[in-house]
PDB file of C-alpha atoms in Angstrom:
ATOM      1  CA  UNK P   1      30.607 -41.743   3.990  1.00  0.00           C
ATOM      2  CA  UNK P   2      29.792 -41.049   7.790  1.00  0.00           C
ATOM      3  CA  UNK P   3      30.111 -37.670   7.235  1.00  0.00           C
ATOM      4  CA  UNK P   4      27.599 -37.615   4.191  1.00  0.00           C
ATOM      5  CA  UNK P   5      25.378 -40.266   6.224  1.00  0.00           C
ATOM      6  CA  UNK P   6      25.193 -37.279   9.073  1.00  0.00           C
ATOM      7  CA  UNK P   7      24.515 -34.698   6.421  1.00  0.00           C
ATOM      8  CA  UNK P   8      21.682 -36.004   4.976  1.00  0.00           C
ATOM      9  CA  UNK P   9      20.266 -36.925   9.030  1.00  0.00           C
ATOM     10  CA  UNK P  10      20.161 -33.089   9.328  1.00  0.00           C
ATOM     11  CA  UNK P  11      18.717 -32.358   5.964  1.00  0.00           C
ATOM     12  CA  UNK P  12      16.149 -34.507   6.973  1.00  0.00           C
ATOM     13  CA  UNK P  13      15.484 -33.331  10.772  1.00  0.00           C
ATOM     14  CA  UNK P  14      15.514 -29.678   9.677  1.00  0.00           C
ATOM     15  CA  UNK P  15      12.506 -30.535   6.843  1.00  0.00           C
ATOM     16  CA  UNK P  16      10.771 -32.133   9.264  1.00  0.00           C
ATOM     17  CA  UNK P  17      10.962 -29.212  11.733  1.00  0.00           C
ATOM     18  CA  UNK P  18       9.957 -26.787   9.067  1.00  0.00           C
ATOM     19  CA  UNK P  19       6.902 -29.051   8.775  1.00  0.00           C
ATOM     20  CA  UNK P  20       5.504 -28.312  11.830  1.00  0.00           C
ATOM     21  CA  UNK P  21       6.399 -25.153  12.973  1.00  0.00           C
ATOM     22  CA  UNK P  22       4.762 -24.586   9.379  1.00  0.00           C
ATOM     23  CA  UNK P  23       1.510 -26.308  10.543  1.00  0.00           C
ATOM     24  CA  UNK P  24       1.791 -23.990  13.993  1.00  0.00           C
ATOM     25  CA  UNK P  25       1.984 -20.938  11.905  1.00  0.00           C
ATOM     26  CA  UNK P  26      -1.599 -22.120   9.470  1.00  0.00           C
ATOM     27  CA  UNK P  27      -2.737 -21.722  13.423  1.00  0.00           C
ATOM     28  CA  UNK P  28      -1.872 -18.541  14.037  1.00  0.00           C
ATOM     29  CA  UNK P  29      -3.140 -17.308  10.942  1.00  0.00           C
ATOM     30  CA  UNK P  30      -6.395 -18.641  11.290  1.00  0.00           C
ATOM     31  CA  UNK P  31      -7.106 -16.874  14.774  1.00  0.00           C
ATOM     32  CA  UNK P  32      -5.103 -13.648  14.402  1.00  0.00           C
ATOM     33  CA  UNK P  33      -8.331 -11.768  13.036  1.00  0.00           C
ATOM     34  CA  UNK P  34     -10.958 -12.699  14.802  1.00  0.00           C
ATOM     35  CA  UNK P  35      -8.616 -13.810  17.923  1.00  0.00           C
ATOM     36  CA  UNK P  36      -5.488 -11.967  18.213  1.00  0.00           C
ATOM     37  CA  UNK P  37      -4.426 -13.620  21.629  1.00  0.00           C
ATOM     38  CA  UNK P  38      -4.579 -16.693  21.383  1.00  0.00           C
ATOM     39  CA  UNK P  39      -2.290 -16.310  18.283  1.00  0.00           C
ATOM     40  CA  UNK P  40       0.059 -14.945  19.931  1.00  0.00           C
ATOM     41  CA  UNK P  41      -0.024 -17.686  22.630  1.00  0.00           C
ATOM     42  CA  UNK P  42       0.444 -19.719  19.578  1.00  0.00           C
ATOM     43  CA  UNK P  43       3.268 -17.681  17.747  1.00  0.00           C
ATOM     44  CA  UNK P  44       4.753 -17.704  21.575  1.00  0.00           C
ATOM     45  CA  UNK P  45       4.993 -21.420  21.351  1.00  0.00           C
ATOM     46  CA  UNK P  46       7.610 -21.804  19.201  1.00  0.00           C
ATOM     47  CA  UNK P  47      11.263 -21.296  19.441  1.00  0.00           C
ATOM     48  CA  UNK P  48      13.205 -19.150  17.233  1.00  0.00           C
ATOM     49  CA  UNK P  49      16.073 -22.440  17.917  1.00  0.00           C
ATOM     50  CA  UNK P  50      12.696 -24.003  15.009  1.00  0.00           C
ATOM     51  CA  UNK P  51      12.485 -21.213  12.434  1.00  0.00           C
ATOM     52  CA  UNK P  52      16.405 -21.838  10.786  1.00  0.00           C
ATOM     53  CA  UNK P  53      15.212 -21.838   7.378  1.00  0.00           C
ATOM     54  CA  UNK P  54      14.078 -18.810   5.348  1.00  0.00           C
ATOM     55  CA  UNK P  55      11.327 -19.072   4.230  1.00  0.00           C
ATOM     56  CA  UNK P  56      10.176 -20.634   7.629  1.00  0.00           C
ATOM     57  CA  UNK P  57      11.312 -16.874   9.558  1.00  0.00           C
ATOM     58  CA  UNK P  58      10.032 -14.926   6.858  1.00  0.00           C
ATOM     59  CA  UNK P  59       5.976 -16.223   7.108  1.00  0.00           C
ATOM     60  CA  UNK P  60       7.138 -16.074  11.292  1.00  0.00           C
ATOM     61  CA  UNK P  61       8.389 -12.934  10.928  1.00  0.00           C
ATOM     62  CA  UNK P  62       5.306 -10.908   9.792  1.00  0.00           C
ATOM     63  CA  UNK P  63       3.031 -13.324  11.656  1.00  0.00           C
ATOM     64  CA  UNK P  64       4.830 -12.858  14.813  1.00  0.00           C
ATOM     65  CA  UNK P  65       4.132  -8.498  14.527  1.00  0.00           C
ATOM     66  CA  UNK P  66       1.587  -9.403  13.639  1.00  0.00           C
ATOM     67  CA  UNK P  67      -0.293 -11.439  16.696  1.00  0.00           C
ATOM     68  CA  UNK P  68       2.364  -8.475  19.289  1.00  0.00           C
ATOM     69  CA  UNK P  69       0.609  -5.681  17.064  1.00  0.00           C
ATOM     70  CA  UNK P  70      -2.719  -6.934  17.536  1.00  0.00           C
ATOM     71  CA  UNK P  71      -2.187  -7.384  21.419  1.00  0.00           C
ATOM     72  CA  UNK P  72      -1.317  -3.190  21.082  1.00  0.00           C
ATOM     73  CA  UNK P  73       2.241  -5.331  21.755  1.00  0.00           C
ATOM     74  CA  UNK P  74       4.766  -1.887  21.081  1.00  0.00           C
ATOM     75  CA  UNK P  75       7.748  -3.870  19.501  1.00  0.00           C
ATOM     76  CA  UNK P  76      10.377  -0.704  18.469  1.00  0.00           C
ATOM     77  CA  UNK P  77      12.783  -3.429  16.575  1.00  0.00           C
ATOM     78  CA  UNK P  78      12.082  -3.956  13.377  1.00  0.00           C
ATOM     79  CA  UNK P  79      15.281  -7.378  12.476  1.00  0.00           C
ATOM     80  CA  UNK P  80      13.045  -9.210  13.212  1.00  0.00           C
ATOM     81  CA  UNK P  81      10.516  -8.246  10.538  1.00  0.00           C
ATOM     82  CA  UNK P  82      13.043  -6.592   8.448  1.00  0.00           C
ATOM     83  CA  UNK P  83      14.401  -9.667   7.201  1.00  0.00           C
ATOM     84  CA  UNK P  84      10.922 -10.619   6.131  1.00  0.00           C
ATOM     85  CA  UNK P  85      10.679  -7.362   4.412  1.00  0.00           C
ATOM     86  CA  UNK P  86      14.349  -8.569   2.201  1.00  0.00           C
ATOM     87  CA  UNK P  87      12.997 -12.435   2.024  1.00  0.00           C
ATOM     88  CA  UNK P  88       9.479 -11.649   0.267  1.00  0.00           C
ATOM     89  CA  UNK P  89      11.393  -8.681  -1.700  1.00  0.00           C
ATOM     90  CA  UNK P  90      13.572 -11.507  -3.670  1.00  0.00           C
ATOM     91  CA  UNK P  91      11.313 -14.404  -2.647  1.00  0.00           C
ATOM     92  CA  UNK P  92       7.852 -13.260  -1.771  1.00  0.00           C
ATOM     93  CA  UNK P  93       3.547 -12.982  -3.476  1.00  0.00           C
ATOM     94  CA  UNK P  94       2.688  -9.430  -3.931  1.00  0.00           C
ATOM     95  CA  UNK P  95       0.523 -10.020  -0.764  1.00  0.00           C
ATOM     96  CA  UNK P  96       3.787 -11.417   1.467  1.00  0.00           C
ATOM     97  CA  UNK P  97       5.315  -8.377   0.265  1.00  0.00           C
ATOM     98  CA  UNK P  98       2.807  -6.160   0.986  1.00  0.00           C
ATOM     99  CA  UNK P  99       1.896  -7.576   4.905  1.00  0.00           C
ATOM    100  CA  UNK P 100       6.097  -7.721   5.373  1.00  0.00           C
ATOM    101  CA  UNK P 101       6.453  -3.787   4.849  1.00  0.00           C
ATOM    102  CA  UNK P 102       3.321  -2.998   6.636  1.00  0.00           C
ATOM    103  CA  UNK P 103       3.875  -4.708   9.143  1.00  0.00           C
ATOM    104  CA  UNK P 104       7.821  -3.783   8.763  1.00  0.00           C
ATOM    105  CA  UNK P 105       6.358   0.500   9.142  1.00  0.00           C
ATOM    106  CA  UNK P 106       3.861  -0.329  12.120  1.00  0.00           C
ATOM    107  CA  UNK P 107       7.848  -1.688  14.673  1.00  0.00           C
ATOM    108  CA  UNK P 108       9.101   2.245  12.829  1.00  0.00           C
ATOM    109  CA  UNK P 109       6.400   3.966  14.211  1.00  0.00           C
ATOM    110  CA  UNK P 110       6.553   1.966  17.460  1.00  0.00           C
ATOM    111  CA  UNK P 111       9.941   3.798  16.934  1.00  0.00           C
ATOM    112  CA  UNK P 112       9.240   6.288  16.519  1.00  0.00           C
ATOM    113  CA  UNK P 113       9.777   7.030  13.389  1.00  0.00           C
ATOM    114  CA  UNK P 114       7.555   8.467  10.684  1.00  0.00           C
ATOM    115  CA  UNK P 115       9.490   9.115   7.984  1.00  0.00           C
ATOM    116  CA  UNK P 116      10.924   6.169   7.601  1.00  0.00           C
ATOM    117  CA  UNK P 117       7.029   3.767   8.809  1.00  0.00           C
ATOM    118  CA  UNK P 118       5.301   6.151   5.482  1.00  0.00           C
ATOM    119  CA  UNK P 119       7.881   5.137   3.406  1.00  0.00           C
ATOM    120  CA  UNK P 120       6.945   1.065   4.498  1.00  0.00           C
ATOM    121  CA  UNK P 121       3.674   1.743   4.113  1.00  0.00           C
ATOM    122  CA  UNK P 122       3.812   3.281   0.643  1.00  0.00           C
ATOM    123  CA  UNK P 123       6.421  -0.308   0.332  1.00  0.00           C
ATOM    124  CA  UNK P 124       2.966  -1.692   0.417  1.00  0.00           C
ATOM    125  CA  UNK P 125      -0.070   0.172  -0.678  1.00  0.00           C
ATOM    126  CA  UNK P 126       2.133  -0.345  -4.446  1.00  0.00           C
ATOM    127  CA  UNK P 127       1.080  -3.723  -4.134  1.00  0.00           C
ATOM    128  CA  UNK P 128      -3.176  -2.955  -3.845  1.00  0.00           C
ATOM    129  CA  UNK P 129      -3.814  -4.045  -7.197  1.00  0.00           C
ATOM    130  CA  UNK P 130      -2.435  -7.045  -7.112  1.00  0.00           C
ATOM    131  CA  UNK P 131      -3.633  -8.187  -4.000  1.00  0.00           C
ATOM    132  CA  UNK P 132      -7.613  -9.461  -2.927  1.00  0.00           C
ATOM    133  CA  UNK P 133      -6.470  -9.504   1.170  1.00  0.00           C
ATOM    134  CA  UNK P 134      -9.477  -6.497   1.498  1.00  0.00           C
ATOM    135  CA  UNK P 135      -8.905  -6.697   5.265  1.00  0.00           C
ATOM    136  CA  UNK P 136      -4.700  -6.052   5.080  1.00  0.00           C
ATOM    137  CA  UNK P 137      -5.562  -3.739   2.311  1.00  0.00           C
ATOM    138  CA  UNK P 138      -8.114  -1.756   5.346  1.00  0.00           C
ATOM    139  CA  UNK P 139      -4.874  -1.195   7.942  1.00  0.00           C
ATOM    140  CA  UNK P 140      -3.210  -0.592   5.344  1.00  0.00           C
ATOM    141  CA  UNK P 141      -5.100   2.614   3.770  1.00  0.00           C
ATOM    142  CA  UNK P 142      -5.484   3.046   8.387  1.00  0.00           C
ATOM    143  CA  UNK P 143      -2.884   3.874   8.692  1.00  0.00           C
ATOM    144  CA  UNK P 144      -1.372   6.031   5.912  1.00  0.00           C
ATOM    145  CA  UNK P 145      -4.492   7.491   6.644  1.00  0.00           C
ATOM    146  CA  UNK P 146      -3.017   8.748  10.151  1.00  0.00           C
ATOM    147  CA  UNK P 147       0.345   9.289   8.395  1.00  0.00           C
ATOM    148  CA  UNK P 148      -0.767  12.196   6.199  1.00  0.00           C
ATOM    149  CA  UNK P 149      -2.799  13.441   9.152  1.00  0.00           C
ATOM    150  CA  UNK P 150       0.099  14.420  11.092  1.00  0.00           C
ATOM    151  CA  UNK P 151       1.416  15.466   7.774  1.00  0.00           C
ATOM    152  CA  UNK P 152      -0.969  18.074   7.897  1.00  0.00           C
ATOM    153  CA  UNK P 153      -2.160  16.614   4.624  1.00  0.00           C
ATOM    154  CA  UNK P 154      -6.098  16.314   5.639  1.00  0.00           C
ATOM    155  CA  UNK P 155      -7.667  15.110   2.445  1.00  0.00           C
ATOM    156  CA  UNK P 156      -4.881  12.568   1.780  1.00  0.00           C
ATOM    157  CA  UNK P 157      -5.337  11.587   4.699  1.00  0.00           C
ATOM    158  CA  UNK P 158      -9.136  11.424   4.245  1.00  0.00           C
ATOM    159  CA  UNK P 159      -8.535   9.275   1.384  1.00  0.00           C
ATOM    160  CA  UNK P 160      -6.921   7.684   2.947  1.00  0.00           C
ATOM    161  CA  UNK P 161      -9.284   6.419   5.384  1.00  0.00           C
ATOM    162  CA  UNK P 162     -12.172   5.938   3.148  1.00  0.00           C
ATOM    163  CA  UNK P 163     -10.376   3.804   0.990  1.00  0.00           C
ATOM    164  CA  UNK P 164      -9.785   1.773   4.403  1.00  0.00           C
ATOM    165  CA  UNK P 165     -13.405   1.676   4.893  1.00  0.00           C
ATOM    166  CA  UNK P 166     -14.473   1.197   1.726  1.00  0.00           C
ATOM    167  CA  UNK P 167     -11.960  -1.901   1.578  1.00  0.00           C
ATOM    168  CA  UNK P 168     -13.324  -3.203   4.852  1.00  0.00           C
ATOM    169  CA  UNK P 169     -17.026  -3.071   4.268  1.00  0.00           C
ATOM    170  CA  UNK P 170     -15.635  -5.678   1.633  1.00  0.00           C
ATOM    171  CA  UNK P 171     -14.532  -8.080   3.707  1.00  0.00           C
ATOM    172  CA  UNK P 172     -17.645  -7.418   5.720  1.00  0.00           C
ATOM    173  CA  UNK P 173     -16.349  -6.036   9.429  1.00  0.00           C
ATOM    174  CA  UNK P 174     -18.711  -3.668  11.105  1.00  0.00           C
ATOM    175  CA  UNK P 175     -16.557  -2.717  13.964  1.00  0.00           C
ATOM    176  CA  UNK P 176     -13.401  -2.164  11.184  1.00  0.00           C
ATOM    177  CA  UNK P 177     -15.716   0.093   9.311  1.00  0.00           C
ATOM    178  CA  UNK P 178     -17.283   2.273  12.956  1.00  0.00           C
ATOM    179  CA  UNK P 179     -13.926   3.009  12.964  1.00  0.00           C
ATOM    180  CA  UNK P 180     -13.316   4.524   9.462  1.00  0.00           C
ATOM    181  CA  UNK P 181     -16.084   6.490   9.929  1.00  0.00           C
ATOM    182  CA  UNK P 182     -15.003   8.082  12.270  1.00  0.00           C
ATOM    183  CA  UNK P 183     -11.648   8.901  11.184  1.00  0.00           C
ATOM    184  CA  UNK P 184     -13.239  10.563   8.395  1.00  0.00           C
ATOM    185  CA  UNK P 185     -15.423  12.398  10.200  1.00  0.00           C
ATOM    186  CA  UNK P 186     -12.569  13.988  12.828  1.00  0.00           C
ATOM    187  CA  UNK P 187     -10.155  14.598   9.279  1.00  0.00           C
ATOM    188  CA  UNK P 188     -13.461  16.067   7.275  1.00  0.00           C
ATOM    189  CA  UNK P 189     -14.063  18.268  10.305  1.00  0.00           C
ATOM    190  CA  UNK P 190     -10.575  19.383  10.564  1.00  0.00           C
ATOM    191  CA  UNK P 191     -10.424  19.105   6.130  1.00  0.00           C
ATOM    192  CA  UNK P 192     -12.624  22.517   7.288  1.00  0.00           C
ATOM    193  CA  UNK P 193     -15.354  19.020   5.022  1.00  0.00           C
ATOM    194  CA  UNK P 194     -18.209  19.334   7.436  1.00  0.00           C
ATOM    195  CA  UNK P 195     -20.577  18.524   5.618  1.00  0.00           C
ATOM    196  CA  UNK P 196     -18.743  14.157   5.178  1.00  0.00           C
ATOM    197  CA  UNK P 197     -17.264  14.982   9.189  1.00  0.00           C
ATOM    198  CA  UNK P 198     -21.007  14.705   9.580  1.00  0.00           C
ATOM    199  CA  UNK P 199     -22.577  12.221   7.602  1.00  0.00           C
ATOM    200  CA  UNK P 200     -19.137  10.033   8.414  1.00  0.00           C
ATOM    201  CA  UNK P 201     -20.116  10.860  12.295  1.00  0.00           C
ATOM    202  CA  UNK P 202     -23.890   9.792  12.295  1.00  0.00           C
ATOM    203  CA  UNK P 203     -22.916   6.871  10.649  1.00  0.00           C
ATOM    204  CA  UNK P 204     -20.475   5.562  12.945  1.00  0.00           C
ATOM    205  CA  UNK P 205     -23.598   6.337  14.828  1.00  0.00           C
ATOM    206  CA  UNK P 206     -25.914   4.310  13.316  1.00  0.00           C
ATOM    207  CA  UNK P 207     -23.506   1.632  13.233  1.00  0.00           C
ATOM    208  CA  UNK P 208     -22.174   1.100  16.389  1.00  0.00           C
TER     209      UNK P 208
END
């Protein structure tokens, strides 16, 4: 009887704690695009022992990886976001899977594992048509462009940068658009597409 009572109390406490952490994660998610430094502070207010519930741990892994990435803090260990990718593979929505694989790829990039990173980005890209988050798709195709350029596939890189620009345009993110125009210009010149290169650079300068 006592054991059953203690178990019931533990379940209630874990549920309450998970609800509280979920509220903090909601706050961080609202901050992540425009106020990444605030998002990182919010994420760091969460103690690791508070994210033992699997779905909370998976979301925590993605958002903490995103906050670090947005603040230019390179983390090479993928243990945190790897859990998120594995969990969302079984239980996630297409957008959750895309996010998890994207940030897994970013972590692998930080570790210098270009092939693994490319494969993770391609895993994320398979959900493109099922996801409405244009900001996330812009991030993903920008990194795919970077990876293809490292493999000297300049036309493919140019296509990815153009896709990223289009997604950022749909998301109404002018700074991100301008950066992708610069990348398109650089890649157009590298791919000997001077027309695209000059046009993109000129448009980037105009936006700036």
